[in-house]
Short mmCIF file of C-alpha atoms in Angstrom, two decimals:
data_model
loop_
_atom_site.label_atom_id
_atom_site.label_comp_id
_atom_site.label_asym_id
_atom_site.label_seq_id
_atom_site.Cartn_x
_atom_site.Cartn_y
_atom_site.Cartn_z
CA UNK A 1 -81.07 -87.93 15.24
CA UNK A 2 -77.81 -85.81 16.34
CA UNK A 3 -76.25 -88.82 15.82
CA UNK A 4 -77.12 -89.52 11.72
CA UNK A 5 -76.73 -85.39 11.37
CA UNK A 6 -73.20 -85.81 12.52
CA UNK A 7 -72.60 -89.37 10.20
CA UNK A 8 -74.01 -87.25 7.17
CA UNK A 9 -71.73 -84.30 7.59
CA UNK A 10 -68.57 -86.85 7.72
CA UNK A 11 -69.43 -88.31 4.59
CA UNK A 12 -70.08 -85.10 3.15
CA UNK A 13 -66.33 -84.07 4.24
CA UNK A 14 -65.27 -86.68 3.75
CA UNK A 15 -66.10 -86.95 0.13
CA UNK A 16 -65.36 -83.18 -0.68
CA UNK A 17 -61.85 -84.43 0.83
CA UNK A 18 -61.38 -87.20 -1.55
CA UNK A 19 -62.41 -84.69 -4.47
CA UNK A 20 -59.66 -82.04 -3.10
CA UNK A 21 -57.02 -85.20 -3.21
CA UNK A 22 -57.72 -86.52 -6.46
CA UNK A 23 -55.06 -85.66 -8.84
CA UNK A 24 -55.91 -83.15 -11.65
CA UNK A 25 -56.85 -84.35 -14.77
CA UNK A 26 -54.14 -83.89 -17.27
CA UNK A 27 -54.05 -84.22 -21.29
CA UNK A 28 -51.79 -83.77 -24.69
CA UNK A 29 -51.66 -80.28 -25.16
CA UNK A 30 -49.66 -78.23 -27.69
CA UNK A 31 -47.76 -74.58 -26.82
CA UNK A 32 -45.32 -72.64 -28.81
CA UNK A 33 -41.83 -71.99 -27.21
CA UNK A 34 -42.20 -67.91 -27.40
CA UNK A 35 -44.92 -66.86 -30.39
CA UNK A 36 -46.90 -68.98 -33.00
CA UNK A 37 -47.92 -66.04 -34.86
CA UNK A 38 -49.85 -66.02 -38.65
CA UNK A 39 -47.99 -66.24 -41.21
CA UNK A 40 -44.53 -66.92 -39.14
CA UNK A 41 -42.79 -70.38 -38.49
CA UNK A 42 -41.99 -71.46 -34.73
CA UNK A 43 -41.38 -74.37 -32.83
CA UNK A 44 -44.29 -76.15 -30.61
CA UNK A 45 -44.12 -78.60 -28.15
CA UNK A 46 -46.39 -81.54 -27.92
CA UNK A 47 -46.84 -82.21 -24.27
CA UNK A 48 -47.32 -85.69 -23.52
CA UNK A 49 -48.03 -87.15 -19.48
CA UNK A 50 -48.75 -90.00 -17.99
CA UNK A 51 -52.17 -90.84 -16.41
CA UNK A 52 -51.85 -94.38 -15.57
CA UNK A 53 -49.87 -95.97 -12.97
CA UNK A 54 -49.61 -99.61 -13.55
CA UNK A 55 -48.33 -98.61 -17.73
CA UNK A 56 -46.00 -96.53 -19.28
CA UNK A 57 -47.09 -94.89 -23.06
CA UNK A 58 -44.64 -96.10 -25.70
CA UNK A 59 -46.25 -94.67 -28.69
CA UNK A 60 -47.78 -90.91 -29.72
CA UNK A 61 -49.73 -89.93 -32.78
CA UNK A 62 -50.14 -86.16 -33.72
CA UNK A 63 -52.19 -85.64 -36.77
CA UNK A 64 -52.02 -82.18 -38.91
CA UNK A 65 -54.90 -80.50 -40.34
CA UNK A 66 -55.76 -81.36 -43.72
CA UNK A 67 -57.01 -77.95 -44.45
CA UNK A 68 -54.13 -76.09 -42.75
CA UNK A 69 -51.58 -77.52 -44.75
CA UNK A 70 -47.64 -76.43 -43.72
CA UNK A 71 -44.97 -76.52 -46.04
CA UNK A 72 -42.25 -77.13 -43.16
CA UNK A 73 -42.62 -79.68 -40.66
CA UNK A 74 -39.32 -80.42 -39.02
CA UNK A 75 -39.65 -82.87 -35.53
CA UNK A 76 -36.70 -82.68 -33.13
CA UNK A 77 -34.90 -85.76 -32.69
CA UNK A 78 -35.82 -87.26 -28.93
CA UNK A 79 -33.81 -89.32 -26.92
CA UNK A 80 -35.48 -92.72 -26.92
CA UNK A 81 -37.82 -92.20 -29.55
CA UNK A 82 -37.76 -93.41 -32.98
CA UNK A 83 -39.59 -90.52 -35.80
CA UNK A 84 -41.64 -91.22 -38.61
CA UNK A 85 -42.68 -88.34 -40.30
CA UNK A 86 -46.21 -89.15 -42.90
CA UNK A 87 -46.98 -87.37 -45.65
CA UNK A 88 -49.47 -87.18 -47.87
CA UNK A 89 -50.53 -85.45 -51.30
CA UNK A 90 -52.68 -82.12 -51.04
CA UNK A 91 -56.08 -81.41 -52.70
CA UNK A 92 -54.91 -78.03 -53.49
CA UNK A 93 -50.75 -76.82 -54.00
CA UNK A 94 -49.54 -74.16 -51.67
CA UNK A 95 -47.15 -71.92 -52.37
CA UNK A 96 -44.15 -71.37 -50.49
CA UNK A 97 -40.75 -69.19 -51.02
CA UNK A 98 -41.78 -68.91 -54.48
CA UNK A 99 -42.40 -72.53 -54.89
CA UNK A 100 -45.69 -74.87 -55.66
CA UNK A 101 -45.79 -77.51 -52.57
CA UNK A 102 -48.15 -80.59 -53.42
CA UNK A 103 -47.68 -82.37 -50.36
CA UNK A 104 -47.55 -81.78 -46.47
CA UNK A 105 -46.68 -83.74 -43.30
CA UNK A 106 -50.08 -84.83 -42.44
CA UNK A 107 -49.05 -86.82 -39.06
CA UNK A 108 -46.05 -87.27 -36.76
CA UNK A 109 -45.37 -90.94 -35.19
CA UNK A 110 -42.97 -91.26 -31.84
CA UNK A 111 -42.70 -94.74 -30.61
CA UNK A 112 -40.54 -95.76 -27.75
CA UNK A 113 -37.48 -97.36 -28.34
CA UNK A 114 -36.77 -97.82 -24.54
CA UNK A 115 -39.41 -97.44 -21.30
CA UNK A 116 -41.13 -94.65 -22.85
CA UNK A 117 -43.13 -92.64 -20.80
CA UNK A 118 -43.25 -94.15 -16.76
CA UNK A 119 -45.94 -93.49 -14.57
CA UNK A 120 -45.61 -89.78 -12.88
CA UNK A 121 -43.97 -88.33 -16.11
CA UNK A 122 -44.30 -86.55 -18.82
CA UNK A 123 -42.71 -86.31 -22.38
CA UNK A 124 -42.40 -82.59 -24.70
CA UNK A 125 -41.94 -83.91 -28.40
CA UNK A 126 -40.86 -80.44 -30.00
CA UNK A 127 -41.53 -79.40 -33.98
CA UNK A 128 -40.07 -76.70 -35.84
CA UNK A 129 -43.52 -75.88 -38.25
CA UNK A 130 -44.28 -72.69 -40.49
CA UNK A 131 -45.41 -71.06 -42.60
CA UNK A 132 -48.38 -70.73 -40.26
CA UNK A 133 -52.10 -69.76 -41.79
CA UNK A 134 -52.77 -66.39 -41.91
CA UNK A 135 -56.70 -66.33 -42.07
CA UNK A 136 -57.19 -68.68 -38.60
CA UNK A 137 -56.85 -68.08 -35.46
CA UNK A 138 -56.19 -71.17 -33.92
CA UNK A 139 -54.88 -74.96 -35.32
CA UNK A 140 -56.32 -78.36 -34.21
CA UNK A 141 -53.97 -81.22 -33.59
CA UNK A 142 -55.63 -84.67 -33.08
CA UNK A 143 -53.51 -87.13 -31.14
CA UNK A 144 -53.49 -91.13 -29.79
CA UNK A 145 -51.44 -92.19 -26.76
CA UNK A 146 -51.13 -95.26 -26.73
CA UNK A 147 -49.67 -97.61 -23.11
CA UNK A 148 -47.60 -100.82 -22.82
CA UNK A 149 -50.81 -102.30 -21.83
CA UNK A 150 -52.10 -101.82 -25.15
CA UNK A 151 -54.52 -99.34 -24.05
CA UNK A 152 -55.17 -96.37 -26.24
CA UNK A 153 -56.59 -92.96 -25.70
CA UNK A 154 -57.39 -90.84 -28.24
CA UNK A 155 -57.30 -86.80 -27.62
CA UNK A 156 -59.39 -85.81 -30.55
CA UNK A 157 -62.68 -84.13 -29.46
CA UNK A 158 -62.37 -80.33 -30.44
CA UNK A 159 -63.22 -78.29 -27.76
CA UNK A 160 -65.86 -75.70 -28.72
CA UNK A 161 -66.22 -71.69 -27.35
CA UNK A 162 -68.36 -71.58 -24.64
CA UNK A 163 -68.74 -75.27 -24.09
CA UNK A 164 -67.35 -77.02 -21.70
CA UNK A 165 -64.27 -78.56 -22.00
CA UNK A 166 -64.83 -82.35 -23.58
CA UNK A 167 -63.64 -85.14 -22.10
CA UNK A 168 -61.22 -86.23 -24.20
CA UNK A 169 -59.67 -82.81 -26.06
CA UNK A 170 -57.67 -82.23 -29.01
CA UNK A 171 -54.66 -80.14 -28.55
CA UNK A 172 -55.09 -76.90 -29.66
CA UNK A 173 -52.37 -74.19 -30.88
CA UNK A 174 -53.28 -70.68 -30.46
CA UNK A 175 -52.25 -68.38 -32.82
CA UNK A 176 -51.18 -64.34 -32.49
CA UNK A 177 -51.54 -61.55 -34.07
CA UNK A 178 -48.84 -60.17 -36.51
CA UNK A 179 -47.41 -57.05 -35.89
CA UNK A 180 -47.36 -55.26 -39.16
CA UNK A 181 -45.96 -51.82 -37.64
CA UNK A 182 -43.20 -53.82 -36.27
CA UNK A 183 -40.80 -52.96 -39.06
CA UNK A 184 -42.19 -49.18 -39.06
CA UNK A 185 -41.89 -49.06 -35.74
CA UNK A 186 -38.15 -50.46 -35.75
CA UNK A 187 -37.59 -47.82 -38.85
CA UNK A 188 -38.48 -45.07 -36.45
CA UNK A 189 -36.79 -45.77 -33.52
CA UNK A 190 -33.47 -46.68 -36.00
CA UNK A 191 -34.14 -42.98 -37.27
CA UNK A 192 -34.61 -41.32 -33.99
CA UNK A 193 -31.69 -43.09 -32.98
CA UNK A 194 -29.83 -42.12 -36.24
CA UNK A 195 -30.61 -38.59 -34.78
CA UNK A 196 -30.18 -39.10 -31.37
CA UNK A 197 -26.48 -40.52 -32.59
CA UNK A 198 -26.02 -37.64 -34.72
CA UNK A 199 -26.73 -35.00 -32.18
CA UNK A 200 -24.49 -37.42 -29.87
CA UNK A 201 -21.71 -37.37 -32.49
CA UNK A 202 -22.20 -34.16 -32.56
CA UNK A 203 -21.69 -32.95 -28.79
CA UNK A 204 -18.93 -35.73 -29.02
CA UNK A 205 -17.14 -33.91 -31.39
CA UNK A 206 -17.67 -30.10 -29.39
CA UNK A 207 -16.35 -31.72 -26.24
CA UNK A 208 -13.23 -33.60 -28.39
CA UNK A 209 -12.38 -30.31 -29.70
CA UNK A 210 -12.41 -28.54 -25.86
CA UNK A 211 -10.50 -31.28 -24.59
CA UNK A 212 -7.56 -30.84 -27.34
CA UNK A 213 -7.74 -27.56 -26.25
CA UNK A 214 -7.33 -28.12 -22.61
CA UNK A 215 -4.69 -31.04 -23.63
CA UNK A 216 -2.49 -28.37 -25.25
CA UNK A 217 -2.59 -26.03 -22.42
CA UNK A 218 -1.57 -29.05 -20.14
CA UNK A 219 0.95 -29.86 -22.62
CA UNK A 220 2.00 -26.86 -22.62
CA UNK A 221 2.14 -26.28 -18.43
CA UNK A 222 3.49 -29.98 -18.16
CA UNK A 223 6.59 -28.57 -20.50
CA UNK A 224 7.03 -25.77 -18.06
CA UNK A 225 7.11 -28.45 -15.11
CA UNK A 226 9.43 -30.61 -16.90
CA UNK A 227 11.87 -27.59 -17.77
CA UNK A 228 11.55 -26.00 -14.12
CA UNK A 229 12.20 -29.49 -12.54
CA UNK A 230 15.24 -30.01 -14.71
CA UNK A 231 16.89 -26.82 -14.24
CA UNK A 232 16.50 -27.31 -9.95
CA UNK A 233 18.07 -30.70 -10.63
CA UNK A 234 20.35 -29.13 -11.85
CA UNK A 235 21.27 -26.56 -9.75
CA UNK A 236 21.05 -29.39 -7.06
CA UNK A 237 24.10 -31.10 -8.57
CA UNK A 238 26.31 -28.38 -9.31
CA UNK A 239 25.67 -27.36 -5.50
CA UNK A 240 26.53 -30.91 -3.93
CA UNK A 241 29.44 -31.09 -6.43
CA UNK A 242 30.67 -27.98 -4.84
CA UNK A 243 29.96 -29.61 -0.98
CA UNK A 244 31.54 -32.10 -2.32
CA UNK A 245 34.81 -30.93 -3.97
CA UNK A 246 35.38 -28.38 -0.87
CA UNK A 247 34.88 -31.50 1.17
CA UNK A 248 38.09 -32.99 -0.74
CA UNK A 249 40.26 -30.21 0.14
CA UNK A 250 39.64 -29.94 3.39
CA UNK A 251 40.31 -33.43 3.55
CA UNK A 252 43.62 -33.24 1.60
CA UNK A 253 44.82 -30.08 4.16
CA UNK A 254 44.12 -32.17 7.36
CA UNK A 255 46.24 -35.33 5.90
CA UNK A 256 49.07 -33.01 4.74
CA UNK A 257 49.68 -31.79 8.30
CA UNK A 258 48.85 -34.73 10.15
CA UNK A 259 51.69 -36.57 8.13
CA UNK A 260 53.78 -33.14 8.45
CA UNK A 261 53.67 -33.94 12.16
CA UNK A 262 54.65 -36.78 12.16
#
């Protein structure tokens, strides 16, 4: 009896060990590098890894929502992937920078030129995209991974709130809030700087006007210096000249008799 209890709690731990060990599962996701906000433009990153060990994925699908349509889609070029950029003609014309857009990237192709993507890596496949909708607050990208092996896995279930998270999920780009007091708010602070520098400029100005003061007076004392130290200088000279010259006589009175004497 002991005996089972103890066989049952080591397969318990032991299982609950295994599930501890097992590596996390991992999928495409998409983030923006700083803010996607509505209505603004920014560049997201399509992160791609690697969940098999015996294949490496060569090629990766990203669709774009048909009913989000974006007038820019620009991919950044990848080392060892070759581009191709789809797009397709829209149901309804968008206007952008004061100009009718009837067609939109509708999906981004990356295929592997090289190795691709090796077991225990992962690939980011950035995108410059904009202008982004203003009346949602998320985006839905729907993307295939496909291995050497010819296996392919597609990340397209769209994960619903308060559901758990599917199997097999599409990657998903949150979207922020605009800040529409931003520019107020940067008025403000350029005002209460304006004043700030203006009450600056102004004590800038009181204490340039003290300090020419104070620079004449030390002018003024630093002329008095100069003219005191020249006139000692002076005086110095004229009194070792005098040492000097008396030194000379003396001199010439002890030679005269010496030769006298002799």
């Amino acid at each position: 009896m002991m005996a089972s209890r103890i066989a049952a709690a080591g397969a318990a731990a032991g299982a609950a060990v295994l599930a501890l060990s097992a590596p996390a599962f991992a999928h495409v996701t998409v983030q923006p590098e700083g803010e996607a906000a509505k209505g603004g433009y920014a560049v997201v990153d399509f992160k791609v890894p690697n969940e098999r060990d015996n294949a490496s994925t060569t090629k990766v699908e990203v669709t774009f929502p048909a009913d989000q349509p974006l007038a820019s889609v620009m991919p950044q070029p990848v080392q060892g992937w070759d581009i191709k950029v789809t797009k397709s003609t829209l149901d309804k014309p968008i206007e952008s920078h004061g100009r009718k857009i009837t067609e939109a990237v509708s999906k981004v192709t990356w295929t592997a030129d090289g190795d691709g993507i090796r077991p225990g890596f992962f690939q980011k496949f950035p995108v410059s995209v904009g202008a982004l909708p203003e009346d949602a607050d998320q985006m839905v990208f729907k993307a295939i991974q496909t291995y050497s092996n010819k296996e392919v896995v597609r990340w397209i279930e769209v994960p619903q709130e308060g559901q758990e998270e599917p199997e097999s999920p599409a990657p998903v780009l949150e979207l922020s809030e605009t800040e529409d007091d931003h520019g107020h708010g940067a008025s403000d602070s350029s005002d209460s700087s304006g004043s700030a520098d203006s009450s600056g400029a102004s004590g800038a100005s009181s204490e340039k006007g003290s300090g020419d003061t104070g620079s004449a007076a030390g002018n003024t004392a630093a002329a008095g210096s100069s003219s005191d130290g020249t006139d000692t200088t002076a005086r110095v000279l004229g009194i070792a000249g005098i040492v000097v010259g008396a030194a000379g006589v003396v001199y010439g009175v002890f030679a005269g008799r010496r030769r006298g004497t002799a």
